[in-house]
mmCIF file of C-alpha atoms in Angstrom:
data_model
loop_
_atom_site.group_PDB
_atom_site.id
_atom_site.type_symbol
_atom_site.label_atom_id
_atom_site.label_comp_id
_atom_site.label_asym_id
_atom_site.label_seq_id
_atom_site.Cartn_x
_atom_site.Cartn_y
_atom_site.Cartn_z
ATOM 1 C CA MET A 127 0.000 0.000 0.000
ATOM 2 C CA TYR A 128 1.007 3.596 -0.557
ATOM 3 C CA ASP A 129 3.270 5.039 2.132
ATOM 4 C CA ASP A 130 3.643 1.786 4.074
ATOM 5 C CA GLU A 131 7.093 1.246 2.588
ATOM 6 C CA PRO A 132 8.590 4.587 1.490
ATOM 7 C CA VAL A 133 10.890 3.054 -1.142
ATOM 8 C CA LEU A 134 9.726 0.073 -3.187
ATOM 9 C CA LEU A 135 12.167 -2.187 -5.039
ATOM 10 C CA HIS A 136 11.389 -4.766 -7.680
ATOM 11 C CA THR A 137 13.221 -6.331 -10.586
ATOM 12 C CA GLU A 138 11.580 -6.730 -13.967
ATOM 13 C CA GLY A 139 13.714 -8.559 -16.518
ATOM 14 C CA HIS A 140 17.035 -6.725 -16.690
ATOM 15 C CA THR A 141 15.782 -3.646 -14.807
ATOM 16 C CA LEU A 142 15.862 -2.811 -11.105
ATOM 17 C CA HIS A 143 13.032 -0.415 -10.303
ATOM 18 C CA ILE A 144 13.284 2.052 -7.411
ATOM 19 C CA THR A 145 9.927 3.671 -6.630
ATOM 20 C CA LEU A 146 9.687 6.560 -4.179
ATOM 21 C CA ASN A 147 6.493 5.737 -2.331
ATOM 22 C CA ARG A 148 5.233 8.662 -0.269
ATOM 23 C CA PRO A 149 2.681 10.082 -2.719
ATOM 24 C CA ARG A 150 0.712 11.930 -0.043
ATOM 25 C CA ALA A 151 3.925 13.871 0.694
ATOM 26 C CA LEU A 152 4.732 14.130 -3.009
ATOM 27 C CA ASN A 153 7.418 11.508 -2.399
ATOM 28 C CA ALA A 154 9.508 13.892 -0.283
ATOM 29 C CA LEU A 155 12.780 12.311 0.792
ATOM 30 C CA THR A 156 13.504 11.212 4.336
ATOM 31 C CA HIS A 157 16.824 9.980 5.697
ATOM 32 C CA SER A 158 15.671 6.370 5.660
ATOM 33 C CA MET A 159 14.662 6.730 1.998
ATOM 34 C CA VAL A 160 18.116 8.022 1.091
ATOM 35 C CA ARG A 161 19.685 5.019 2.816
ATOM 36 C CA ARG A 162 17.288 2.648 1.056
ATOM 37 C CA ILE A 163 18.094 4.081 -2.381
ATOM 38 C CA ASP A 164 21.789 3.693 -1.609
ATOM 39 C CA GLU A 165 21.220 0.053 -0.596
ATOM 40 C CA ALA A 166 19.293 -0.493 -3.829
ATOM 41 C CA LEU A 167 22.222 0.800 -5.875
ATOM 42 C CA THR A 168 24.509 -1.624 -4.051
ATOM 43 C CA LEU A 169 22.143 -4.453 -5.007
ATOM 44 C CA GLY A 170 21.879 -3.289 -8.602
ATOM 45 C CA ASP A 171 25.621 -2.900 -8.959
ATOM 46 C CA ALA A 172 26.316 -6.397 -7.633
ATOM 47 C CA ASP A 173 23.658 -8.194 -9.702
ATOM 48 C CA ASP A 174 25.058 -9.078 -13.133
ATOM 49 C CA ALA A 175 21.542 -9.718 -14.432
ATOM 50 C CA VAL A 176 20.624 -6.066 -13.845
ATOM 51 C CA THR A 177 21.606 -3.863 -16.782
ATOM 52 C CA ALA A 178 19.777 -0.686 -15.731
ATOM 53 C CA VAL A 179 18.200 1.032 -12.733
ATOM 54 C CA VAL A 180 14.973 3.014 -13.158
ATOM 55 C CA ILE A 181 13.809 5.512 -10.514
ATOM 56 C CA SER A 182 10.248 6.842 -10.477
ATOM 57 C CA GLY A 183 7.657 8.251 -8.091
ATOM 58 C CA ALA A 184 4.426 6.686 -6.874
ATOM 59 C CA GLY A 185 1.157 8.477 -7.515
ATOM 60 C CA GLU A 186 0.204 10.891 -10.277
ATOM 61 C CA ARG A 187 1.805 14.121 -9.092
ATOM 62 C CA GLY A 188 5.538 13.725 -9.481
ATOM 63 C CA LEU A 189 8.834 12.015 -8.883
ATOM 64 C CA CYS A 190 9.804 13.917 -5.727
ATOM 65 C CA ALA A 191 9.121 17.380 -4.287
ATOM 66 C CA GLY A 192 12.446 17.472 -2.412
ATOM 67 C CA GLY A 193 13.564 16.820 1.119
ATOM 68 C CA ASP A 194 11.201 16.655 4.067
ATOM 69 C CA ILE A 195 11.254 20.389 4.844
ATOM 70 C CA ARG A 196 9.026 20.144 7.909
ATOM 71 C CA SER A 197 11.464 17.776 9.621
ATOM 72 C CA ILE A 198 14.352 20.167 8.880
ATOM 73 C CA TYR A 199 12.340 22.985 10.474
ATOM 74 C CA GLU A 200 11.585 20.948 13.587
ATOM 75 C CA ASP A 201 15.205 19.821 13.797
ATOM 76 C CA ALA A 202 16.557 23.375 13.591
ATOM 77 C CA ARG A 203 14.025 24.705 16.087
ATOM 78 C CA ALA A 204 15.007 22.041 18.597
ATOM 79 C CA GLY A 205 18.728 22.660 18.151
ATOM 80 C CA ARG A 206 19.348 19.125 16.851
ATOM 81 C CA ARG A 207 21.679 18.107 14.015
ATOM 82 C CA ALA A 208 19.783 15.289 12.311
ATOM 83 C CA SER A 209 19.367 17.390 9.158
ATOM 84 C CA VAL A 210 23.136 17.701 8.809
ATOM 85 C CA ASP A 211 23.437 13.905 8.973
ATOM 86 C CA PHE A 212 20.658 13.649 6.366
ATOM 87 C CA TRP A 213 22.445 16.031 3.976
ATOM 88 C CA ARG A 214 25.721 14.171 4.460
ATOM 89 C CA ASP A 215 24.167 10.896 3.270
ATOM 90 C CA GLU A 216 21.990 12.585 0.629
ATOM 91 C CA TYR A 217 24.928 14.346 -1.036
ATOM 92 C CA ARG A 218 26.962 11.141 -0.968
ATOM 93 C CA LEU A 219 24.059 9.449 -2.735
ATOM 94 C CA ASN A 220 23.951 12.227 -5.350
ATOM 95 C CA ALA A 221 27.635 11.641 -6.095
ATOM 96 C CA ARG A 222 27.112 7.886 -6.244
ATOM 97 C CA ILE A 223 24.279 8.241 -8.754
ATOM 98 C CA ALA A 224 26.537 10.303 -11.020
ATOM 99 C CA ARG A 225 29.243 7.610 -10.899
ATOM 100 C CA PHE A 226 26.930 4.561 -11.019
ATOM 101 C CA PRO A 227 28.439 2.092 -13.511
ATOM 102 C CA LYS A 228 25.167 0.978 -15.112
ATOM 103 C CA PRO A 229 22.552 3.097 -16.903
ATOM 104 C CA TYR A 230 20.543 5.018 -14.294
ATOM 105 C CA VAL A 231 17.227 6.042 -15.826
ATOM 106 C CA ALA A 232 15.242 8.773 -14.063
ATOM 107 C CA LEU A 233 11.568 9.235 -14.931
ATOM 108 C CA MET A 234 11.201 12.948 -14.126
ATOM 109 C CA ASP A 235 7.429 12.944 -14.632
ATOM 110 C CA GLY A 236 5.428 15.613 -12.781
ATOM 111 C CA ILE A 237 7.004 17.631 -9.981
ATOM 112 C CA VAL A 238 10.766 17.246 -9.571
ATOM 113 C CA MET A 239 12.178 19.741 -7.081
ATOM 114 C CA GLY A 240 15.152 20.111 -4.753
ATOM 115 C CA GLY A 241 16.170 16.681 -3.540
ATOM 116 C CA GLY A 242 14.118 15.203 -6.376
ATOM 117 C CA VAL A 243 16.571 16.824 -8.794
ATOM 118 C CA GLY A 244 19.398 15.271 -6.778
ATOM 119 C CA VAL A 245 18.143 11.709 -7.267
ATOM 120 C CA SER A 246 17.399 12.205 -10.974
ATOM 121 C CA ALA A 247 19.416 14.869 -12.765
ATOM 122 C CA HIS A 248 22.808 13.259 -12.044
ATOM 123 C CA GLY A 249 21.723 10.070 -13.810
ATOM 124 C CA ASP A 250 22.746 8.884 -17.275
ATOM 125 C CA VAL A 251 19.267 8.931 -18.813
ATOM 126 C CA ARG A 252 16.985 11.733 -17.596
ATOM 127 C CA ILE A 253 13.485 11.654 -19.044
ATOM 128 C CA VAL A 254 10.946 14.471 -18.827
ATOM 129 C CA THR A 255 7.300 14.485 -19.930
ATOM 130 C CA GLU A 256 4.649 17.079 -20.739
ATOM 131 C CA ARG A 257 3.769 17.037 -17.013
ATOM 132 C CA SER A 258 7.313 17.751 -15.770
ATOM 133 C CA ARG A 259 7.938 20.782 -13.559
ATOM 134 C CA VAL A 260 11.599 20.898 -12.570
ATOM 135 C CA ALA A 261 12.907 23.407 -10.033
ATOM 136 C CA MET A 262 15.432 24.280 -7.352
ATOM 137 C CA PRO A 263 13.141 26.545 -5.278
ATOM 138 C CA GLU A 264 15.327 26.918 -2.178
ATOM 139 C CA THR A 265 15.678 30.727 -2.054
ATOM 140 C CA GLY A 266 11.954 30.988 -1.283
ATOM 141 C CA ILE A 267 12.510 29.271 2.075
ATOM 142 C CA GLY A 268 15.782 30.984 2.972
ATOM 143 C CA PHE A 269 17.928 28.109 1.731
ATOM 144 C CA VAL A 270 20.385 27.643 -1.151
ATOM 145 C CA PRO A 271 20.308 25.138 -4.050
ATOM 146 C CA ASP A 272 22.067 21.927 -3.020
ATOM 147 C CA VAL A 273 22.164 18.210 -4.059
ATOM 148 C CA GLY A 274 24.609 19.220 -6.803
ATOM 149 C CA GLY A 275 22.131 21.775 -8.127
ATOM 150 C CA THR A 276 24.674 24.592 -8.158
ATOM 151 C CA ARG A 277 26.881 22.587 -10.535
ATOM 152 C CA LEU A 278 23.954 21.648 -12.779
ATOM 153 C CA LEU A 279 22.733 25.246 -12.962
ATOM 154 C CA ALA A 280 26.227 26.657 -13.435
ATOM 155 C CA ALA A 281 26.527 24.533 -16.585
ATOM 156 C CA ALA A 282 23.290 25.848 -18.154
ATOM 157 C CA PRO A 283 23.630 28.085 -21.241
ATOM 158 C CA GLY A 284 24.349 31.767 -20.624
ATOM 159 C CA GLU A 285 22.790 33.012 -17.413
ATOM 160 C CA LEU A 286 19.785 30.671 -17.460
ATOM 161 C CA GLY A 287 21.124 28.722 -14.477
ATOM 162 C CA THR A 288 21.623 31.883 -12.448
ATOM 163 C CA HIS A 289 18.049 32.907 -13.241
ATOM 164 C CA LEU A 290 16.632 29.543 -12.159
ATOM 165 C CA ALA A 291 18.803 29.397 -9.036
ATOM 166 C CA LEU A 292 17.783 32.832 -7.785
ATOM 167 C CA THR A 293 14.096 32.727 -8.723
ATOM 168 C CA GLY A 294 13.437 29.046 -8.024
ATOM 169 C CA GLN A 295 11.274 29.045 -11.166
ATOM 170 C CA ALA A 296 9.883 25.681 -12.227
ATOM 171 C CA VAL A 297 10.501 24.801 -15.870
ATOM 172 C CA ASN A 298 8.778 22.505 -18.319
ATOM 173 C CA ALA A 299 10.303 19.697 -20.349
ATOM 174 C CA ALA A 300 11.720 21.829 -23.170
ATOM 175 C CA ASP A 301 13.348 24.255 -20.755
ATOM 176 C CA ALA A 302 14.750 21.417 -18.642
ATOM 177 C CA LEU A 303 16.300 19.991 -21.810
ATOM 178 C CA LEU A 304 17.680 23.415 -22.804
ATOM 179 C CA CYS A 305 19.262 23.892 -19.383
ATOM 180 C CA GLY A 306 20.865 20.443 -19.314
ATOM 181 C CA LEU A 307 18.672 19.161 -16.489
ATOM 182 C CA ALA A 308 17.241 16.376 -18.679
ATOM 183 C CA ASP A 309 18.135 14.422 -21.816
ATOM 184 C CA HIS A 310 14.966 13.164 -23.486
ATOM 185 C CA PHE A 311 11.278 13.972 -23.813
ATOM 186 C CA VAL A 312 8.921 10.994 -23.624
ATOM 187 C CA PRO A 313 5.143 11.595 -23.546
ATOM 188 C CA SER A 314 3.743 10.354 -20.247
ATOM 189 C CA HIS A 315 1.451 7.838 -21.965
ATOM 190 C CA ARG A 316 4.543 6.058 -23.330
ATOM 191 C CA LEU A 317 6.275 5.581 -19.955
ATOM 192 C CA THR A 318 4.702 2.187 -19.260
ATOM 193 C CA ASP A 319 5.732 0.889 -22.673
ATOM 194 C CA LEU A 320 9.205 2.325 -22.147
ATOM 195 C CA THR A 321 9.741 0.608 -18.811
ATOM 196 C CA THR A 322 8.482 -2.688 -20.230
ATOM 197 C CA ALA A 323 10.880 -2.393 -23.159
ATOM 198 C CA LEU A 324 13.767 -1.495 -20.825
ATOM 199 C CA SER A 325 13.245 -4.766 -18.971
ATOM 200 C CA ARG A 326 14.209 -6.547 -22.200
ATOM 201 C CA SER A 327 17.308 -4.392 -22.797
ATOM 202 C CA ALA A 328 20.303 -6.583 -22.008
ATOM 203 C CA THR A 329 23.123 -4.073 -22.625
ATOM 204 C CA PRO A 330 23.724 -0.338 -22.102
ATOM 205 C CA ALA A 331 23.543 0.144 -25.876
ATOM 206 C CA GLU A 332 20.125 -1.524 -25.941
ATOM 207 C CA VAL A 333 18.985 0.724 -23.079
ATOM 208 C CA THR A 334 19.968 3.778 -25.144
ATOM 209 C CA ASP A 335 18.236 2.456 -28.257
ATOM 210 C CA THR A 336 15.097 1.630 -26.280
ATOM 211 C CA VAL A 337 14.867 5.131 -24.845
ATOM 212 C CA LEU A 338 15.410 6.753 -28.236
ATOM 213 C CA ARG A 339 12.595 4.694 -29.751
ATOM 214 C CA HIS A 340 10.139 6.180 -27.269
ATOM 215 C CA THR A 341 11.174 9.841 -27.452
ATOM 216 C CA ALA A 342 9.274 12.675 -29.117
ATOM 217 C CA VAL A 343 9.645 16.440 -29.608
ATOM 218 C CA ALA A 344 8.885 18.369 -26.423
ATOM 219 C CA PRO A 345 6.264 21.139 -26.426
ATOM 220 C CA ASP A 346 7.786 24.613 -26.631
ATOM 221 C CA GLY A 347 9.398 26.205 -23.588
ATOM 222 C CA GLU A 348 9.827 29.833 -22.570
ATOM 223 C CA LEU A 349 13.477 30.328 -21.710
ATOM 224 C CA ALA A 350 14.966 30.281 -25.217
ATOM 225 C CA GLY A 351 12.940 33.360 -26.131
ATOM 226 C CA GLN A 352 13.884 35.083 -22.858
ATOM 227 C CA ARG A 353 17.629 34.568 -23.225
ATOM 228 C CA PRO A 354 18.378 38.178 -24.293
ATOM 229 C CA TRP A 355 17.119 39.860 -21.140
ATOM 230 C CA ILE A 356 18.104 36.996 -18.848
ATOM 231 C CA ASP A 357 21.704 36.953 -20.105
ATOM 232 C CA GLU A 358 21.971 40.736 -19.939
ATOM 233 C CA CYS A 359 20.469 41.221 -16.485
ATOM 234 C CA TYR A 360 22.045 38.261 -14.696
ATOM 235 C CA ALA A 361 25.538 39.068 -15.970
ATOM 236 C CA ALA A 362 25.655 41.795 -13.306
ATOM 237 C CA GLU A 363 28.101 41.415 -10.433
ATOM 238 C CA THR A 364 25.679 41.644 -7.510
ATOM 239 C CA VAL A 365 22.108 40.767 -6.586
ATOM 240 C CA GLU A 366 21.319 44.463 -6.207
ATOM 241 C CA GLU A 367 22.540 45.207 -9.725
ATOM 242 C CA ILE A 368 20.714 42.202 -11.165
ATOM 243 C CA ILE A 369 17.453 43.480 -9.679
ATOM 244 C CA GLU A 370 18.173 47.002 -10.941
ATOM 245 C CA ARG A 371 18.802 45.725 -14.472
ATOM 246 C CA LEU A 372 15.606 43.656 -14.359
ATOM 247 C CA VAL A 373 13.566 46.682 -13.268
ATOM 248 C CA ASN A 374 15.069 48.949 -15.928
ATOM 249 C CA SER A 375 15.115 46.459 -18.807
ATOM 250 C CA GLY A 376 11.813 47.573 -20.279
ATOM 251 C CA VAL A 377 10.681 43.930 -20.481
ATOM 252 C CA PRO A 378 7.501 43.190 -18.471
ATOM 253 C CA ALA A 379 8.624 39.651 -17.623
ATOM 254 C CA ALA A 380 11.909 41.029 -16.298
ATOM 255 C CA LYS A 381 10.123 43.515 -14.046
ATOM 256 C CA GLU A 382 7.933 40.708 -12.710
ATOM 257 C CA THR A 383 11.076 38.690 -12.031
ATOM 258 C CA ALA A 384 12.563 41.591 -10.050
ATOM 259 C CA ALA A 385 9.460 41.666 -7.859
ATOM 260 C CA ALA A 386 9.710 37.910 -7.358
ATOM 261 C CA LEU A 387 13.361 38.179 -6.301
ATOM 262 C CA LEU A 388 12.563 40.902 -3.788
ATOM 263 C CA ALA A 389 10.235 38.433 -2.022
ATOM 264 C CA LYS A 390 13.045 35.875 -1.557
ATOM 265 C CA SER A 391 15.497 35.682 1.333
ATOM 266 C CA PRO A 392 18.156 38.366 0.681
ATOM 267 C CA THR A 393 20.823 36.234 2.354
ATOM 268 C CA ALA A 394 19.837 33.183 0.335
ATOM 269 C CA LEU A 395 19.929 35.206 -2.893
ATOM 270 C CA LYS A 396 23.428 36.494 -2.253
ATOM 271 C CA VAL A 397 24.814 33.153 -1.110
ATOM 272 C CA THR A 398 23.140 31.402 -4.065
ATOM 273 C CA LEU A 399 24.679 33.822 -6.565
ATOM 274 C CA ALA A 400 28.099 33.232 -5.019
ATOM 275 C CA ALA A 401 27.599 29.451 -4.905
ATOM 276 C CA VAL A 402 26.597 29.131 -8.563
ATOM 277 C CA ARG A 403 29.444 31.334 -9.722
ATOM 278 C CA ARG A 404 31.949 29.450 -7.596
ATOM 279 C CA ALA A 405 30.578 26.152 -8.940
ATOM 280 C CA LYS A 406 31.527 27.202 -12.481
ATOM 281 C CA SER A 407 35.194 26.932 -11.543
ATOM 282 C CA LEU A 408 34.965 23.722 -9.524
ATOM 283 C CA GLY A 409 36.336 20.677 -11.293
ATOM 284 C CA SER A 410 33.866 18.003 -10.203
ATOM 285 C CA LEU A 411 30.447 17.277 -8.791
ATOM 286 C CA GLU A 412 32.163 16.133 -5.590
ATOM 287 C CA GLU A 413 33.758 19.549 -5.116
ATOM 288 C CA ALA A 414 30.390 21.233 -5.661
ATOM 289 C CA LEU A 415 28.724 18.942 -3.129
ATOM 290 C CA ASP A 416 31.471 19.655 -0.602
ATOM 291 C CA GLN A 417 30.834 23.374 -1.089
ATOM 292 C CA GLU A 418 27.072 22.928 -0.830
ATOM 293 C CA PHE A 419 27.458 20.977 2.402
ATOM 294 C CA ARG A 420 29.323 23.900 3.967
ATOM 295 C CA VAL A 421 26.635 26.300 2.789
ATOM 296 C CA SER A 422 23.769 24.074 3.977
ATOM 297 C CA CYS A 423 25.304 23.634 7.428
ATOM 298 C CA ARG A 424 25.698 27.385 7.800
ATOM 299 C CA ALA A 425 22.178 28.090 6.543
ATOM 300 C CA PHE A 426 20.840 25.528 9.009
ATOM 301 C CA THR A 427 22.091 27.633 11.928
ATOM 302 C CA GLY A 428 20.932 30.935 10.417
ATOM 303 C CA HIS A 429 17.667 32.818 10.793
ATOM 304 C CA ASP A 430 16.101 32.665 7.355
ATOM 305 C CA LEU A 431 15.719 28.917 6.809
ATOM 306 C CA VAL A 432 13.543 28.412 9.881
ATOM 307 C CA GLU A 433 11.594 31.580 9.109
ATOM 308 C CA GLY A 434 11.115 30.672 5.461
ATOM 309 C CA VAL A 435 9.782 27.196 6.239
ATOM 310 C CA ARG A 436 7.527 28.688 8.921
ATOM 311 C CA ALA A 437 5.996 31.138 6.460
ATOM 312 C CA GLN A 438 5.629 28.726 3.531
ATOM 313 C CA ILE A 439 4.948 25.351 5.155
ATOM 314 C CA ILE A 440 4.058 25.656 8.850
ATOM 315 C CA ASP A 441 1.904 28.770 9.279
ATOM 316 C CA LYS A 442 1.373 29.270 5.534
ATOM 317 C CA ASP A 443 1.043 33.035 5.961
ATOM 318 C CA ARG A 444 3.428 33.540 2.984
ATOM 319 C CA ASN A 445 4.892 36.504 4.839
ATOM 320 C CA PRO A 446 8.451 35.644 5.890
ATOM 321 C CA ARG A 447 10.306 38.224 7.954
ATOM 322 C CA TRP A 448 13.800 37.922 6.558
ATOM 323 C CA ASN A 449 16.793 39.111 8.565
ATOM 324 C CA PRO A 450 18.598 40.979 7.053
ATOM 325 C CA ALA A 451 15.532 42.316 5.277
ATOM 326 C CA ALA A 452 17.092 43.682 2.076
ATOM 327 C CA PRO A 453 19.943 42.580 -0.208
ATOM 328 C CA GLY A 454 21.900 45.739 0.575
ATOM 329 C CA ASP A 455 21.944 44.770 4.247
ATOM 330 C CA VAL A 456 23.676 41.428 3.572
ATOM 331 C CA THR A 457 27.420 42.020 3.838
ATOM 332 C CA ASP A 458 30.214 40.301 1.950
ATOM 333 C CA ALA A 459 31.287 38.817 5.283
ATOM 334 C CA ASP A 460 27.796 37.350 5.782
ATOM 335 C CA VAL A 461 28.124 35.600 2.421
ATOM 336 C CA ALA A 462 31.727 34.478 2.879
ATOM 337 C CA ARG A 463 30.903 32.848 6.215
ATOM 338 C CA HIS A 464 28.766 30.262 4.403
ATOM 339 C CA PHE A 465 31.769 28.971 2.457
ATOM 340 C CA GLU A 466 34.233 28.643 5.317
ATOM 341 C CA PRO A 467 35.669 25.146 5.934
ATOM 342 C CA LEU A 468 33.960 22.971 8.548
ATOM 343 C CA GLY A 469 37.126 21.386 9.948
ATOM 344 C CA ASP A 470 36.621 17.758 10.888
ATOM 345 C CA GLN A 471 32.920 18.042 9.900
ATOM 346 C CA GLU A 472 33.672 18.437 6.181
ATOM 347 C CA LEU A 473 31.763 16.214 3.746
ATOM 348 C CA GLY A 474 35.085 15.415 2.081
ATOM 349 C CA LEU A 475 33.828 13.835 -1.136
ATOM 350 C CA SER A 476 36.458 15.506 -3.302
ATOM 351 C CA SER A 477 39.300 14.244 -1.120
ATOM 352 C CA HIS A 478 38.442 10.556 -1.665
#
C-alpha cells in the first residue's frame, strides 16, 4: 500500500526499479529513503543480471518534491543536528548516482524539485514528460540550491542557471532539456511501454536504443525566447545590480522577475549567486557537493531557513520576515561565512 514502505524495489527482466512511495507527501525524501536508495544501488551494482536502474515516483503528481522540509524545520528549532546527517548521506548518494556504472534512468514525470533533482538529474538517462515541472526553489525558504544543483545550474547556457537558481522558477520539459537538467522527452502515456521495453534491454547500448525509440519532440518552452534579457540582467556582479537591471530592462517579464526576487530571502539570494558562480570553476560534482554541504550547514544555523519554512509550510502566511531584510543589508562577510571550511565536519567527497 502507498506510504507503508517509502521506497519500493522490484526487478523486472534486466531492470531494477526504485519507486519513491510517499505520494501523499509528493514523495519527499527522508533519511531512511536516502539510505534505502543507496542500498538499492549496491544491489543493482552487484547483480550481473541487472543492466539498468529506473527511478520513479508513486502516484500521479511527481517524482519527488524534495527533502522533508518540515522535519528540517523541527530539527533546527530544537537545536538538533539530524538534518546535517541527512544532507551528508543525501549528497553522498547524489555523487554515487553520477558515478553509477550501469545506466541510471530517471523518470522525471510531474514535480521534480530540490532533492528530487538530486536523485534524478545526475543520472545517465533523464526523461521528462509534458507534465514535468523541474525546479530548485530553495531561495523561497531561505535556503540555497544543493544536491549538486549549483553545478547543474552553473553549466546551463548563458545566465539561465543563475536565473533559475535565484528565482526558483519551475521549468517545463523543453526548458529542462535546454538547461541540461534532462536528456529526453517521452510523452507520459509512453512511460509504461518504455519501462516494459527497458526490462528486455540486455546491454547499455540496448537501453539507449530503447529510450530513443520512445522519445518525441517536447512542447515549446519559454526560456529560449527570454535569453536576451536573462543573459543581460544576470551578468551583473551583484544581486542588487541584477534586480536594478531587471527593473530597468523595459521587459515586463523582467520587471515581474525583479518583484519575485525581492520576495526571496536576501541572504539566500546572495549566497546562491556566489555558490553558482563558484561552482563554475569547480572541477567536479564532488567539489560542488562539498561546497554545498558547507553552505547548507551554515544556513541551518541561520535565521532565514527556519523563518522561510515557517511562512511557507508551517503557518502558511506567505509573509516571511527575513533578517537581514534587504539585499543591501547582507554584507560580503555574511556571504563568505557560508563557504568557510567545517574542519573535521567536512563532507570530504572531493578528497576521496
